[in-house]
Amino acid sequence: HDLAANLTFSPTPDRPHRTRLDPFTPAEPAPYRPNAASSSAEARPQTPRYSDKEIDRLFGSIDPEPARREAFQQARGESPRPLAEDRREPIEAPPPSDERPFLAQLHRKYILSQIKSGLMIIDQHVAHERILYEKALRRFETDGPPMQSLLFPKTMRLDSGRYELLVEMKPWLERLGFDVEFRDRNVVTVKGAPDDVREGDEERVMIDMIDEYAANRREGKLEGRDNMAATYACKAAIKAGDALSDREMRILIDELFATTTPYACPHGRPIVVKLPLTEFDLRFGRTS
């Protein structure tokens, strides 16, 4: 079922905080009068301007509750509530990579993809986070992937708190594909990492994972296996601001829609927003 939000610009009574846009009304052409540029400009309707904050509020008005609810139910091993209650349509995925006519990266943050009903907008970070989360859970059920040895191992000196947490995380890290060697007190060497971690990011990802793991446990968000999977997915995923090639974007979309939950990240944030073609037609005053 499709839990991707369909973004529209029409005001609704139950969502008073949405940005309100007036329905399109074609402008009557003003009669041509020589040397009357100023009066014609006054007669011509002005296109409303919207600030970045208003646009952000518009995108922020998407309700992620159904997606968040199911993501958390799955994390606890519960059966999700029947999706018929959410009154959603069957999910529409982008066409296969070789048939996808339009693909673009917007501000190194969002991926735009053409679908039959209009335009699909994908958050590249949370999309990759969902992919890595499910990959991590699969690795925990198996012996884990072969470790990818680093040409130049990374040696880190940690404070006592981080060091003890890393000792606790070590069994999970090995299943994910990390090779961590504990040396002198508070000194560790990262000798191998999963192929999902970009070369040169191994030390940053390891520190970020320790801090995220501690925060999740402290706040009681996730425990054990789910905490480790969500931590790895969040810190190893590509970031907003990372430039992606056309091939990387196509692979990311294909892998996203091969997951069990392509509409929400492990923390419940929405991944996909759809803009129907009818909305574009309305904005541009098209009748057919």
Coordinates of C-alpha atoms in Angstrom, one line a residue:
H1 CA 0.0 0.0 0.0
D2 CA 1.1 3.5 -0.7
L3 CA 1.9 5.6 2.4
A4 CA 3.6 8.3 0.4
A5 CA 2.0 11.7 0.8
N6 CA 0.2 13.2 -2.1
L7 CA 1.1 16.9 -1.9
T8 CA -1.7 19.2 -2.9
F9 CA -2.2 23.0 -2.5
S10 CA -5.9 23.0 -1.7
P11 CA -6.8 24.1 1.9
T12 CA -8.6 21.5 4.0
P13 CA -10.6 22.1 7.2
D14 CA -8.7 19.6 9.2
R15 CA -5.3 21.0 8.2
P16 CA -5.6 24.7 8.9
H17 CA -1.8 25.1 9.1
R18 CA -1.2 24.3 5.4
T19 CA -0.1 27.0 3.1
R20 CA -3.2 28.3 1.4
L21 CA -3.0 29.1 -2.3
D22 CA -5.9 30.7 -4.3
P23 CA -7.3 28.5 -7.1
F24 CA -6.0 29.4 -10.5
T25 CA -8.1 32.1 -12.4
P26 CA -7.0 33.1 -15.9
A27 CA -6.2 36.8 -16.2
E28 CA -8.2 38.9 -18.7
P29 CA -5.8 40.5 -21.2
A30 CA -5.6 44.2 -20.8
P31 CA -6.2 46.4 -23.9
Y32 CA -3.1 47.7 -25.5
R33 CA -2.6 51.4 -24.9
P34 CA 0.6 53.1 -26.1
N35 CA 2.7 54.8 -23.4
A36 CA 0.5 53.3 -20.7
A37 CA 3.0 50.8 -19.3
S38 CA 2.4 51.8 -15.7
S39 CA -1.4 51.6 -15.8
S40 CA -1.2 48.2 -17.6
A41 CA 1.1 46.9 -14.9
E42 CA -1.3 48.0 -12.2
A43 CA -4.2 46.3 -14.0
R44 CA -2.4 43.0 -14.5
P45 CA -2.8 40.5 -11.6
Q46 CA 0.4 40.0 -9.6
T47 CA 1.7 36.5 -9.2
P48 CA 1.9 35.7 -5.4
R49 CA 5.4 35.2 -4.0
Y50 CA 6.1 32.6 -1.4
S51 CA 9.0 32.7 0.9
D52 CA 11.3 29.7 1.6
K53 CA 9.7 29.4 5.1
E54 CA 6.2 29.1 3.6
I55 CA 7.4 26.4 1.2
D56 CA 9.1 24.6 4.0
R57 CA 5.9 24.7 6.0
L58 CA 4.0 23.3 3.1
F59 CA 6.4 20.3 2.9
G60 CA 6.4 20.0 6.7
S61 CA 2.6 19.7 6.7
I62 CA 2.8 16.1 5.5
D63 CA 1.5 13.8 8.2
P64 CA 3.9 10.9 8.8
E65 CA 1.9 9.2 11.5
P66 CA 0.7 6.1 9.5
A67 CA 4.2 5.5 8.3
R68 CA 5.7 6.1 11.8
R69 CA 3.1 3.8 13.4
E70 CA 3.9 0.9 11.1
A71 CA 7.7 1.4 11.3
F72 CA 7.6 1.2 15.1
Q73 CA 5.2 -1.8 15.0
Q74 CA 7.6 -3.6 12.7
A75 CA 10.5 -2.8 15.0
R76 CA 8.6 -4.4 17.9
G77 CA 7.7 -7.4 15.9
E78 CA 4.0 -6.6 15.9
S79 CA 1.6 -7.0 13.0
P80 CA 0.7 -3.7 11.5
R81 CA -2.8 -2.4 11.5
P82 CA -4.7 -3.1 8.2
L83 CA -3.7 -0.4 5.8
A84 CA -7.3 -0.1 4.6
E85 CA -7.9 2.1 7.6
D86 CA -5.5 4.7 6.1
R87 CA -7.5 4.7 2.8
R88 CA -4.4 4.6 0.6
E89 CA -4.0 3.5 -3.0
P90 CA -1.6 0.8 -4.1
I91 CA 1.9 2.1 -4.2
E92 CA 3.2 3.4 -7.5
A93 CA 6.9 2.9 -7.9
P94 CA 9.0 4.7 -10.6
P95 CA 9.6 2.7 -13.7
P96 CA 12.7 0.5 -14.0
S97 CA 16.0 2.3 -14.4
D98 CA 16.3 1.7 -18.2
E99 CA 12.8 3.1 -18.7
R100 CA 13.0 6.1 -16.5
P101 CA 12.9 9.2 -18.7
F102 CA 13.4 11.9 -16.1
L103 CA 15.7 12.0 -13.1
A104 CA 17.3 15.0 -11.3
Q105 CA 18.9 15.9 -8.0
L106 CA 17.5 19.0 -6.4
H107 CA 19.9 21.0 -4.2
R108 CA 21.9 17.8 -3.5
K109 CA 19.1 16.8 -1.2
Y110 CA 16.1 15.5 -3.1
I111 CA 15.7 13.2 -6.1
L112 CA 13.0 14.0 -8.6
S113 CA 11.6 11.2 -10.6
Q114 CA 8.8 11.0 -13.2
I115 CA 6.0 8.6 -12.5
K116 CA 2.7 7.9 -14.4
S117 CA 0.6 10.1 -12.1
G118 CA 3.0 13.0 -11.9
L119 CA 6.2 13.7 -10.0
M120 CA 7.8 11.7 -7.1
I121 CA 10.2 13.5 -4.8
I122 CA 12.6 11.4 -2.7
D123 CA 14.7 12.5 0.3
Q124 CA 18.1 10.9 -0.6
H125 CA 19.3 10.6 3.0
V126 CA 16.3 8.9 4.5
A127 CA 15.9 6.7 1.4
H128 CA 19.4 5.4 1.9
E129 CA 18.8 5.1 5.6
R130 CA 15.8 2.7 5.0
I131 CA 18.0 0.6 2.6
L132 CA 20.8 0.3 5.1
Y133 CA 18.5 -0.4 8.0
E134 CA 16.9 -3.4 6.3
K135 CA 20.3 -4.6 5.1
A136 CA 21.6 -4.4 8.7
L137 CA 18.7 -6.5 10.0
R138 CA 19.4 -9.2 7.3
R139 CA 23.1 -9.2 8.3
F140 CA 22.2 -9.8 11.9
E141 CA 20.3 -12.9 10.9
T142 CA 23.3 -14.4 9.0
D143 CA 27.0 -14.6 9.6
G144 CA 27.4 -11.1 8.2
P145 CA 29.2 -9.9 5.1
P146 CA 32.9 -10.5 4.4
M147 CA 34.9 -7.7 5.9
Q148 CA 36.5 -5.2 3.6
S149 CA 40.0 -4.6 4.9
L150 CA 41.3 -1.1 5.0
L151 CA 44.6 -0.4 3.2
F152 CA 45.4 2.1 5.9
P153 CA 43.8 1.1 9.3
K154 CA 42.4 3.9 11.4
T155 CA 43.6 4.2 15.0
M156 CA 41.5 6.2 17.4
R157 CA 41.9 7.3 21.0
L158 CA 38.5 7.4 22.7
D159 CA 37.3 8.7 26.1
S160 CA 36.4 6.0 28.7
G161 CA 32.6 6.3 28.0
R162 CA 32.9 5.8 24.3
Y163 CA 35.4 3.0 24.7
E164 CA 33.1 1.0 27.0
L165 CA 30.2 1.5 24.6
L166 CA 32.3 0.3 21.7
V167 CA 33.2 -2.9 23.6
E168 CA 29.4 -3.4 24.1
M169 CA 28.7 -2.8 20.4
K170 CA 31.6 -5.0 19.1
P171 CA 29.5 -8.2 18.4
W172 CA 26.9 -6.2 16.4
L173 CA 29.7 -4.3 14.5
E174 CA 31.3 -7.5 13.4
R175 CA 28.1 -8.8 12.0
L176 CA 27.7 -5.5 10.1
G177 CA 31.2 -5.9 8.5
F178 CA 33.5 -3.9 10.8
D179 CA 36.8 -5.2 12.1
V180 CA 37.7 -3.4 15.3
E181 CA 40.8 -4.2 17.3
F182 CA 41.1 -3.1 20.9
R183 CA 44.6 -2.2 21.8
D184 CA 45.8 -0.2 24.8
R185 CA 43.3 1.4 27.2
N186 CA 40.9 3.7 25.2
V187 CA 42.8 3.0 21.9
V188 CA 41.1 1.1 19.1
T189 CA 42.1 0.4 15.5
V190 CA 39.5 0.0 12.7
K191 CA 41.0 -2.5 10.3
G192 CA 37.9 -3.2 8.2
A193 CA 34.5 -1.7 7.3
P194 CA 31.4 -2.6 5.3
D195 CA 31.4 -1.6 1.6
D196 CA 28.5 0.8 2.4
V197 CA 30.9 3.1 4.3
R198 CA 32.6 5.5 1.9
E199 CA 36.4 5.3 1.9
G200 CA 37.9 7.8 4.3
D201 CA 34.7 8.0 6.4
E202 CA 35.4 5.0 8.6
E203 CA 36.6 7.0 11.7
R204 CA 33.7 9.6 11.4
V205 CA 31.1 6.9 11.0
M206 CA 32.4 4.9 14.0
I207 CA 32.4 8.0 16.3
D208 CA 28.9 9.0 15.1
M209 CA 27.6 5.5 15.6
I210 CA 28.8 5.4 19.2
D211 CA 27.1 8.7 20.0
E212 CA 23.9 7.8 18.2
Y213 CA 23.8 4.4 19.9
A214 CA 24.2 6.0 23.3
A215 CA 21.5 8.6 22.6
N216 CA 19.0 6.0 21.5
R217 CA 19.6 3.9 24.5
R218 CA 19.5 6.9 26.9
E219 CA 16.2 8.1 25.5
G220 CA 14.7 4.6 25.4
K221 CA 13.9 4.8 21.6
L222 CA 15.3 1.5 20.5
E223 CA 17.1 -1.4 22.2
G224 CA 19.7 -4.0 21.2
R225 CA 19.5 -5.1 17.6
D226 CA 17.1 -2.4 16.4
N227 CA 19.2 0.3 18.0
M228 CA 22.3 -0.9 16.3
A229 CA 20.6 -1.3 12.9
A230 CA 19.1 2.2 13.1
T231 CA 22.3 3.7 14.3
Y232 CA 24.4 2.2 11.5
A233 CA 21.8 3.2 8.9
C234 CA 21.6 6.8 10.0
K235 CA 25.4 7.4 10.2
A236 CA 26.5 5.4 7.2
A237 CA 23.8 6.8 4.8
I238 CA 24.6 9.4 2.3
K239 CA 23.9 12.9 3.5
A240 CA 22.0 15.9 2.3
G241 CA 24.6 17.9 0.3
D242 CA 26.2 14.8 -1.2
A243 CA 26.3 15.0 -5.0
L244 CA 25.0 11.9 -6.7
S245 CA 25.6 10.7 -10.3
D246 CA 22.7 9.7 -12.5
R247 CA 23.7 6.0 -12.0
E248 CA 23.9 6.4 -8.2
M249 CA 20.4 8.0 -8.1
R250 CA 18.9 5.2 -10.3
I251 CA 20.5 2.5 -8.0
L252 CA 19.2 4.2 -4.9
I253 CA 15.6 4.4 -6.2
D254 CA 15.7 0.7 -7.4
E255 CA 17.0 -0.4 -4.0
L256 CA 14.5 1.7 -2.1
F257 CA 11.5 0.2 -3.8
A258 CA 13.0 -3.3 -3.2
T259 CA 12.7 -2.7 0.6
T260 CA 9.6 -3.8 2.6
T261 CA 8.8 -0.2 3.7
P262 CA 9.9 2.3 1.1
Y263 CA 7.8 5.2 2.5
A264 CA 9.3 5.8 5.9
C265 CA 12.8 5.7 7.5
P266 CA 13.5 3.7 10.7
H267 CA 12.7 6.8 12.7
G268 CA 9.3 7.3 11.0
R269 CA 10.2 10.2 8.8
P270 CA 8.6 10.2 5.3
I271 CA 10.8 9.3 2.4
V272 CA 8.6 10.0 -0.6
V273 CA 6.2 12.8 -1.6
K274 CA 4.1 12.7 -4.7
L275 CA 2.9 15.7 -6.7
P276 CA 0.0 14.5 -9.0
L277 CA 0.0 15.8 -12.6
T278 CA -3.5 17.2 -12.1
E279 CA -2.0 19.6 -9.6
F280 CA 0.5 20.9 -12.2
D281 CA -2.4 21.3 -14.7
L282 CA -4.3 23.3 -12.1
R283 CA -1.4 25.6 -11.4
F284 CA -0.8 26.2 -15.1
G285 CA -4.5 26.6 -15.9
R286 CA -4.7 23.6 -18.2
T287 CA -8.1 22.0 -18.9
S288 CA -6.8 19.0 -20.8

